[in-house]
């Protein structure tokens, strides 16, 4: 006896439609409502610049002088030693990042959604100085991609952003 039942598979779209499920990238969905209409706050350091760059790639860079939404992002990162030898040399570091965000409607001034996302990445410091610096830059890039993905996911899931 097979667990696969075609009738169940055919009922899935109906079940999703009745529960309020709406695809993000469908016409009128929250992805469409935000695409190219969000101005992200100006970065104040290298990490913030990378975060804003990733957010603009995912949300679409706002074109024109009128923006529907303003996204304010406050980023804090902290580097910690993760693996320390008995000789007190550090072999591995972690970078912890926390980003607070708030999406505000420029039309009404109302905050549509806000929240905090956080994550961490690690990198090796066991090689030469040049390789350690390259690993640190790469880890920072990865962390900013992770945080921007989390922010965009939260924005798309926010209620009330459909057109």
PDB file of C-alpha atoms in Angstrom:
ATOM      1  CA  UNK A   1       0.000   0.000   0.000  1.00  0.00           C
ATOM      2  CA  UNK A   2       1.378   3.384  -0.995  1.00  0.00           C
ATOM      3  CA  UNK A   3       1.363   6.425   1.261  1.00  0.00           C
ATOM      4  CA  UNK A   4       1.185   8.682  -1.807  1.00  0.00           C
ATOM      5  CA  UNK A   5      -2.357   9.642  -2.650  1.00  0.00           C
ATOM      6  CA  UNK A   6      -3.084  11.829  -5.706  1.00  0.00           C
ATOM      7  CA  UNK A   7      -6.293  13.161  -4.210  1.00  0.00           C
ATOM      8  CA  UNK A   8      -4.389  14.526  -1.231  1.00  0.00           C
ATOM      9  CA  UNK A   9      -1.898  16.202  -3.555  1.00  0.00           C
ATOM     10  CA  UNK A  10      -4.710  17.790  -5.576  1.00  0.00           C
ATOM     11  CA  UNK A  11      -6.313  19.160  -2.391  1.00  0.00           C
ATOM     12  CA  UNK A  12      -3.113  20.901  -1.255  1.00  0.00           C
ATOM     13  CA  UNK A  13      -3.653  24.146  -3.273  1.00  0.00           C
ATOM     14  CA  UNK A  14      -7.197  24.408  -1.945  1.00  0.00           C
ATOM     15  CA  UNK A  15      -6.026  23.928   1.616  1.00  0.00           C
ATOM     16  CA  UNK A  16      -3.320  26.575   1.212  1.00  0.00           C
ATOM     17  CA  UNK A  17      -5.764  29.038  -0.344  1.00  0.00           C
ATOM     18  CA  UNK A  18      -8.214  28.697   2.530  1.00  0.00           C
ATOM     19  CA  UNK A  19      -5.588  29.267   5.221  1.00  0.00           C
ATOM     20  CA  UNK A  20      -4.626  32.710   3.846  1.00  0.00           C
ATOM     21  CA  UNK A  21      -1.426  31.578   2.169  1.00  0.00           C
ATOM     22  CA  UNK A  22      -0.273  34.027  -0.488  1.00  0.00           C
ATOM     23  CA  UNK A  23       2.993  33.690  -2.389  1.00  0.00           C
ATOM     24  CA  UNK A  24       5.435  36.506  -1.648  1.00  0.00           C
ATOM     25  CA  UNK A  25       6.379  37.097  -5.283  1.00  0.00           C
ATOM     26  CA  UNK A  26       2.832  36.827  -6.667  1.00  0.00           C
ATOM     27  CA  UNK A  27       1.316  39.969  -8.186  1.00  0.00           C
ATOM     28  CA  UNK A  28       0.134  42.052  -5.250  1.00  0.00           C
ATOM     29  CA  UNK A  29       2.196  40.069  -2.729  1.00  0.00           C
ATOM     30  CA  UNK A  30       4.531  41.623  -0.177  1.00  0.00           C
ATOM     31  CA  UNK A  31       7.571  41.034  -2.415  1.00  0.00           C
ATOM     32  CA  UNK A  32       5.885  43.032  -5.152  1.00  0.00           C
ATOM     33  CA  UNK A  33       4.832  45.720  -2.668  1.00  0.00           C
ATOM     34  CA  UNK A  34       8.421  46.302  -1.518  1.00  0.00           C
ATOM     35  CA  UNK A  35      10.366  45.805  -4.744  1.00  0.00           C
ATOM     36  CA  UNK A  36      12.181  49.057  -5.548  1.00  0.00           C
ATOM     37  CA  UNK A  37      10.126  51.059  -3.046  1.00  0.00           C
ATOM     38  CA  UNK A  38      12.317  50.909   0.057  1.00  0.00           C
ATOM     39  CA  UNK A  39      15.017  53.400   0.921  1.00  0.00           C
ATOM     40  CA  UNK A  40      17.508  51.858   3.323  1.00  0.00           C
ATOM     41  CA  UNK A  41      19.179  54.103   5.903  1.00  0.00           C
ATOM     42  CA  UNK A  42      22.673  55.267   5.030  1.00  0.00           C
ATOM     43  CA  UNK A  43      25.515  53.096   6.345  1.00  0.00           C
ATOM     44  CA  UNK A  44      28.006  54.497   8.840  1.00  0.00           C
ATOM     45  CA  UNK A  45      30.760  51.864   8.658  1.00  0.00           C
ATOM     46  CA  UNK A  46      32.040  49.060   6.427  1.00  0.00           C
ATOM     47  CA  UNK A  47      29.818  46.364   7.923  1.00  0.00           C
ATOM     48  CA  UNK A  48      26.711  48.550   7.609  1.00  0.00           C
ATOM     49  CA  UNK A  49      27.665  49.301   4.016  1.00  0.00           C
ATOM     50  CA  UNK A  50      27.787  45.580   3.229  1.00  0.00           C
ATOM     51  CA  UNK A  51      24.434  45.029   4.959  1.00  0.00           C
ATOM     52  CA  UNK A  52      22.781  47.896   3.049  1.00  0.00           C
ATOM     53  CA  UNK A  53      24.285  46.623  -0.216  1.00  0.00           C
ATOM     54  CA  UNK A  54      22.774  43.159   0.373  1.00  0.00           C
ATOM     55  CA  UNK A  55      19.409  44.616   1.395  1.00  0.00           C
ATOM     56  CA  UNK A  56      19.279  46.724  -1.773  1.00  0.00           C
ATOM     57  CA  UNK A  57      20.107  43.671  -3.889  1.00  0.00           C
ATOM     58  CA  UNK A  58      17.208  41.719  -2.392  1.00  0.00           C
ATOM     59  CA  UNK A  59      14.647  44.520  -2.140  1.00  0.00           C
ATOM     60  CA  UNK A  60      15.612  46.299  -5.337  1.00  0.00           C
ATOM     61  CA  UNK A  61      17.313  49.635  -5.294  1.00  0.00           C
ATOM     62  CA  UNK A  62      14.784  52.424  -4.896  1.00  0.00           C
ATOM     63  CA  UNK A  63      14.464  54.490  -8.047  1.00  0.00           C
ATOM     64  CA  UNK A  64      13.090  57.988  -8.315  1.00  0.00           C
ATOM     65  CA  UNK A  65      12.768  60.625  -5.639  1.00  0.00           C
ATOM     66  CA  UNK A  66       9.599  59.286  -3.984  1.00  0.00           C
ATOM     67  CA  UNK A  67      10.032  56.208  -1.807  1.00  0.00           C
ATOM     68  CA  UNK A  68       7.080  54.439  -0.212  1.00  0.00           C
ATOM     69  CA  UNK A  69       9.031  53.041   2.742  1.00  0.00           C
ATOM     70  CA  UNK A  70      12.073  53.889   4.872  1.00  0.00           C
ATOM     71  CA  UNK A  71      14.042  50.998   6.379  1.00  0.00           C
ATOM     72  CA  UNK A  72      16.149  52.028   9.356  1.00  0.00           C
ATOM     73  CA  UNK A  73      18.787  49.492  10.356  1.00  0.00           C
ATOM     74  CA  UNK A  74      21.073  49.602  13.385  1.00  0.00           C
ATOM     75  CA  UNK A  75      23.913  47.061  13.231  1.00  0.00           C
ATOM     76  CA  UNK A  76      26.174  45.944  16.081  1.00  0.00           C
ATOM     77  CA  UNK A  77      28.954  43.388  15.655  1.00  0.00           C
ATOM     78  CA  UNK A  78      31.326  41.879  18.162  1.00  0.00           C
ATOM     79  CA  UNK A  79      34.374  39.691  17.538  1.00  0.00           C
ATOM     80  CA  UNK A  80      35.208  37.045  20.150  1.00  0.00           C
ATOM     81  CA  UNK A  81      37.984  34.525  20.538  1.00  0.00           C
ATOM     82  CA  UNK A  82      36.619  31.026  20.056  1.00  0.00           C
ATOM     83  CA  UNK A  83      39.554  28.600  20.076  1.00  0.00           C
ATOM     84  CA  UNK A  84      42.550  29.396  22.249  1.00  0.00           C
ATOM     85  CA  UNK A  85      45.688  27.277  22.559  1.00  0.00           C
ATOM     86  CA  UNK A  86      47.451  26.579  25.833  1.00  0.00           C
ATOM     87  CA  UNK A  87      50.087  29.091  24.672  1.00  0.00           C
ATOM     88  CA  UNK A  88      47.326  31.755  24.639  1.00  0.00           C
ATOM     89  CA  UNK A  89      47.282  32.001  20.824  1.00  0.00           C
ATOM     90  CA  UNK A  90      43.875  32.315  19.181  1.00  0.00           C
ATOM     91  CA  UNK A  91      43.176  29.857  16.359  1.00  0.00           C
ATOM     92  CA  UNK A  92      39.556  30.787  15.678  1.00  0.00           C
ATOM     93  CA  UNK A  93      37.290  33.798  16.056  1.00  0.00           C
ATOM     94  CA  UNK A  94      33.540  34.297  15.873  1.00  0.00           C
ATOM     95  CA  UNK A  95      31.798  37.459  14.750  1.00  0.00           C
ATOM     96  CA  UNK A  96      28.405  37.975  16.331  1.00  0.00           C
ATOM     97  CA  UNK A  97      26.013  40.346  14.607  1.00  0.00           C
ATOM     98  CA  UNK A  98      22.725  41.866  15.722  1.00  0.00           C
ATOM     99  CA  UNK A  99      20.638  44.136  13.521  1.00  0.00           C
ATOM    100  CA  UNK A 100      17.586  46.056  14.702  1.00  0.00           C
ATOM    101  CA  UNK A 101      15.310  47.222  11.909  1.00  0.00           C
ATOM    102  CA  UNK A 102      12.144  49.232  11.464  1.00  0.00           C
ATOM    103  CA  UNK A 103      10.173  49.657   8.229  1.00  0.00           C
ATOM    104  CA  UNK A 104       8.249  52.934   8.201  1.00  0.00           C
ATOM    105  CA  UNK A 105       5.653  54.112   5.705  1.00  0.00           C
ATOM    106  CA  UNK A 106       6.629  57.516   4.308  1.00  0.00           C
ATOM    107  CA  UNK A 107       2.990  58.246   3.524  1.00  0.00           C
ATOM    108  CA  UNK A 108       1.564  57.756   7.011  1.00  0.00           C
ATOM    109  CA  UNK A 109       4.705  57.809   9.172  1.00  0.00           C
ATOM    110  CA  UNK A 110       3.540  54.555  10.774  1.00  0.00           C
ATOM    111  CA  UNK A 111       6.018  51.783  11.556  1.00  0.00           C
ATOM    112  CA  UNK A 112       4.832  48.829   9.474  1.00  0.00           C
ATOM    113  CA  UNK A 113       7.094  46.248  11.101  1.00  0.00           C
ATOM    114  CA  UNK A 114      10.198  46.120  13.267  1.00  0.00           C
ATOM    115  CA  UNK A 115      12.363  43.555  14.930  1.00  0.00           C
ATOM    116  CA  UNK A 116      15.823  42.244  15.661  1.00  0.00           C
ATOM    117  CA  UNK A 117      17.802  39.573  13.856  1.00  0.00           C
ATOM    118  CA  UNK A 118      21.058  38.016  14.990  1.00  0.00           C
ATOM    119  CA  UNK A 119      23.518  35.356  13.965  1.00  0.00           C
ATOM    120  CA  UNK A 120      27.212  34.546  14.043  1.00  0.00           C
ATOM    121  CA  UNK A 121      29.977  33.270  11.782  1.00  0.00           C
ATOM    122  CA  UNK A 122      33.446  31.954  12.455  1.00  0.00           C
ATOM    123  CA  UNK A 123      36.802  32.175  10.779  1.00  0.00           C
ATOM    124  CA  UNK A 124      40.241  30.673  11.193  1.00  0.00           C
ATOM    125  CA  UNK A 125      43.222  32.629  12.479  1.00  0.00           C
ATOM    126  CA  UNK A 126      45.696  29.763  12.239  1.00  0.00           C
ATOM    127  CA  UNK A 127      47.337  30.900   8.988  1.00  0.00           C
ATOM    128  CA  UNK A 128      49.394  33.920   8.054  1.00  0.00           C
ATOM    129  CA  UNK A 129      48.347  37.480   8.802  1.00  0.00           C
ATOM    130  CA  UNK A 130      47.200  37.977   5.208  1.00  0.00           C
ATOM    131  CA  UNK A 131      45.049  34.832   5.197  1.00  0.00           C
ATOM    132  CA  UNK A 132      43.579  35.712   8.590  1.00  0.00           C
ATOM    133  CA  UNK A 133      42.565  39.168   7.351  1.00  0.00           C
ATOM    134  CA  UNK A 134      41.066  37.650   4.195  1.00  0.00           C
ATOM    135  CA  UNK A 135      39.159  35.111   6.305  1.00  0.00           C
ATOM    136  CA  UNK A 136      37.867  37.910   8.546  1.00  0.00           C
ATOM    137  CA  UNK A 137      36.634  39.927   5.538  1.00  0.00           C
ATOM    138  CA  UNK A 138      34.949  36.844   4.087  1.00  0.00           C
ATOM    139  CA  UNK A 139      33.291  36.040   7.421  1.00  0.00           C
ATOM    140  CA  UNK A 140      32.003  39.616   7.683  1.00  0.00           C
ATOM    141  CA  UNK A 141      30.581  39.374   4.151  1.00  0.00           C
ATOM    142  CA  UNK A 142      28.854  36.088   5.021  1.00  0.00           C
ATOM    143  CA  UNK A 143      27.390  37.527   8.215  1.00  0.00           C
ATOM    144  CA  UNK A 144      25.945  40.530   6.374  1.00  0.00           C
ATOM    145  CA  UNK A 145      24.334  38.227   3.783  1.00  0.00           C
ATOM    146  CA  UNK A 146      22.804  36.128   6.558  1.00  0.00           C
ATOM    147  CA  UNK A 147      21.457  39.156   8.439  1.00  0.00           C
ATOM    148  CA  UNK A 148      20.064  40.788   5.286  1.00  0.00           C
ATOM    149  CA  UNK A 149      18.315  37.534   4.318  1.00  0.00           C
ATOM    150  CA  UNK A 150      16.733  37.350   7.764  1.00  0.00           C
ATOM    151  CA  UNK A 151      15.577  40.984   7.590  1.00  0.00           C
ATOM    152  CA  UNK A 152      14.060  40.544   4.122  1.00  0.00           C
ATOM    153  CA  UNK A 153      12.283  37.355   5.223  1.00  0.00           C
ATOM    154  CA  UNK A 154      10.779  39.217   8.178  1.00  0.00           C
ATOM    155  CA  UNK A 155       9.719  42.115   5.933  1.00  0.00           C
ATOM    156  CA  UNK A 156       8.029  39.787   3.436  1.00  0.00           C
ATOM    157  CA  UNK A 157       6.213  37.983   6.240  1.00  0.00           C
ATOM    158  CA  UNK A 158       4.912  41.203   7.788  1.00  0.00           C
ATOM    159  CA  UNK A 159       1.149  41.602   7.584  1.00  0.00           C
ATOM    160  CA  UNK A 160      -0.337  44.566   5.744  1.00  0.00           C
ATOM    161  CA  UNK A 161       2.321  44.999   3.061  1.00  0.00           C
ATOM    162  CA  UNK A 162       0.302  43.746   0.101  1.00  0.00           C
ATOM    163  CA  UNK A 163      -0.728  46.223  -2.561  1.00  0.00           C
TER     164      UNK A 163
END
